[in-house]
mmCIF file of C-alpha atoms in Angstrom:
data_model
loop_
_atom_site.group_PDB
_atom_site.id
_atom_site.type_symbol
_atom_site.label_atom_id
_atom_site.label_comp_id
_atom_site.label_asym_id
_atom_site.label_seq_id
_atom_site.Cartn_x
_atom_site.Cartn_y
_atom_site.Cartn_z
ATOM 1 C CA MET A 953 74.294 108.558 73.594
ATOM 2 C CA SER A 954 76.766 108.902 75.725
ATOM 3 C CA ALA A 955 76.329 106.507 78.740
ATOM 4 C CA PHE A 956 77.752 104.634 81.895
ATOM 5 C CA ALA A 957 77.252 102.299 84.523
ATOM 6 C CA ILE A 958 78.112 102.729 88.325
ATOM 7 C CA SER A 959 78.010 100.121 91.385
ATOM 8 C CA PHE A 960 76.547 100.646 94.465
ATOM 9 C CA GLY A 961 73.981 98.418 96.817
ATOM 10 C CA GLY A 962 74.587 95.762 94.634
ATOM 11 C CA LYS A 963 73.281 96.832 92.036
ATOM 12 C CA ARG A 964 73.917 98.630 88.769
ATOM 13 C CA HIS A 965 73.202 102.718 87.976
ATOM 14 C CA TYR A 966 72.550 103.121 84.646
ATOM 15 C CA LEU A 967 72.948 106.754 83.490
ATOM 16 C CA SER A 968 72.656 108.510 79.519
ATOM 17 C CA THR A 969 73.621 111.959 79.533
ATOM 18 C CA GLY A 970 72.071 112.665 76.678
ATOM 19 C CA TYR A 971 75.174 113.604 74.475
ATOM 20 C CA THR A 972 75.393 112.243 71.302
ATOM 21 C CA ASP A 973 78.505 109.815 71.500
ATOM 22 C CA SER A 974 81.695 111.675 70.185
ATOM 23 C CA LYS A 975 85.174 111.641 72.059
ATOM 24 C CA ALA A 976 84.429 115.140 73.780
ATOM 25 C CA ASN A 977 81.413 113.652 74.542
ATOM 26 C CA ARG A 978 82.846 109.996 76.053
ATOM 27 C CA LYS A 979 85.438 112.294 78.538
ATOM 28 C CA LEU A 980 82.307 114.229 79.662
ATOM 29 C CA ALA A 981 80.889 110.793 80.408
ATOM 30 C CA GLU A 982 83.731 109.414 82.270
ATOM 31 C CA MET A 983 84.360 112.533 84.380
ATOM 32 C CA LYS A 984 80.687 112.542 85.504
ATOM 33 C CA ALA A 985 81.382 108.563 86.467
ATOM 34 C CA ARG A 986 84.237 109.439 88.644
ATOM 35 C CA GLN A 987 82.184 112.668 90.130
ATOM 36 C CA ILE A 988 79.502 109.215 90.968
ATOM 37 C CA GLU A 989 82.518 107.679 92.729
ATOM 38 C CA LEU A 990 83.906 110.318 94.114
ATOM 39 C CA HIS A 991 80.796 111.315 96.206
ATOM 40 C CA ILE A 992 79.783 106.947 96.768
ATOM 41 C CA LEU A 993 83.687 107.166 98.471
ATOM 42 C CA CYS A 994 82.784 110.683 100.862
ATOM 43 C CA ASN A 995 78.929 108.111 101.168
ATOM 44 C CA ASN A 996 77.296 110.660 99.448
ATOM 45 C CA PHE A 997 75.445 109.375 95.988
ATOM 46 C CA ASP A 998 72.428 110.040 95.001
ATOM 47 C CA VAL A 999 71.656 106.675 94.366
ATOM 48 C CA THR A 1000 68.145 109.158 92.643
ATOM 49 C CA LEU A 1001 70.846 110.159 90.076
ATOM 50 C CA GLU A 1002 68.902 113.311 90.040
ATOM 51 C CA ARG A 1003 71.669 115.097 90.623
ATOM 52 C CA TYR A 1004 73.396 113.134 88.329
ATOM 53 C CA ARG A 1005 71.927 114.600 85.538
ATOM 54 C CA PRO A 1006 72.189 116.998 83.086
ATOM 55 C CA GLN A 1007 69.809 120.356 83.285
ATOM 56 C CA SER A 1008 67.504 119.418 80.363
ATOM 57 C CA GLN A 1009 66.077 115.905 82.000
ATOM 58 C CA GLN A 1010 65.896 117.451 85.562
ATOM 59 C CA VAL A 1011 61.990 118.249 86.188
ATOM 60 C CA GLU A 1012 61.725 120.715 87.159
ATOM 61 C CA PHE A 1013 58.301 121.637 89.063
ATOM 62 C CA ALA A 1014 57.534 125.261 88.896
ATOM 63 C CA SER A 1015 54.163 127.272 90.181
ATOM 64 C CA SER A 1016 52.326 129.722 87.222
ATOM 65 C CA SER A 1017 53.131 132.537 86.453
ATOM 66 C CA GLU A 1018 50.850 134.413 87.629
ATOM 67 C CA ASN A 1019 51.684 132.893 91.173
ATOM 68 C CA LYS A 1020 55.331 134.002 91.188
ATOM 69 C CA THR A 1021 56.410 135.799 93.732
ATOM 70 C CA HIS A 1022 60.442 136.730 94.160
ATOM 71 C CA ALA A 1023 62.019 137.960 97.474
ATOM 72 C CA SER A 1024 65.059 139.999 98.062
ATOM 73 C CA LEU A 1025 68.513 138.988 98.952
ATOM 74 C CA ALA A 1026 67.433 140.699 102.527
ATOM 75 C CA ASP A 1027 64.584 139.126 102.889
ATOM 76 C CA LEU A 1028 65.918 135.468 102.398
ATOM 77 C CA TRP A 1029 69.027 136.099 104.459
ATOM 78 C CA ASP A 1030 66.782 137.227 106.665
ATOM 79 C CA SER A 1031 64.383 133.575 106.763
ATOM 80 C CA TYR A 1032 67.914 131.626 106.490
ATOM 81 C CA THR A 1033 69.059 133.643 109.223
ATOM 82 C CA GLU A 1034 65.486 132.828 111.739
ATOM 83 C CA TYR A 1035 65.284 129.421 110.565
ATOM 84 C CA LYS A 1036 69.177 128.875 111.878
#
């Protein structure tokens, strides 16, 4: 698997991409490492590394399908503007 390490705050952070080791996947891992380096430079680094994990590795918390409600875009916008 392709993986890489980043140093931040005196600590090493390791992240596995979950991809098999291939030339193309190593390039993807390199691109992700560059993104993280930019986030470090901009003081926007996520030390939990959740932002950088592939979508398939991120933990998703969802309520049961029985309790799901869907708001319209207009309702969401109204809620947002009230919040602001």
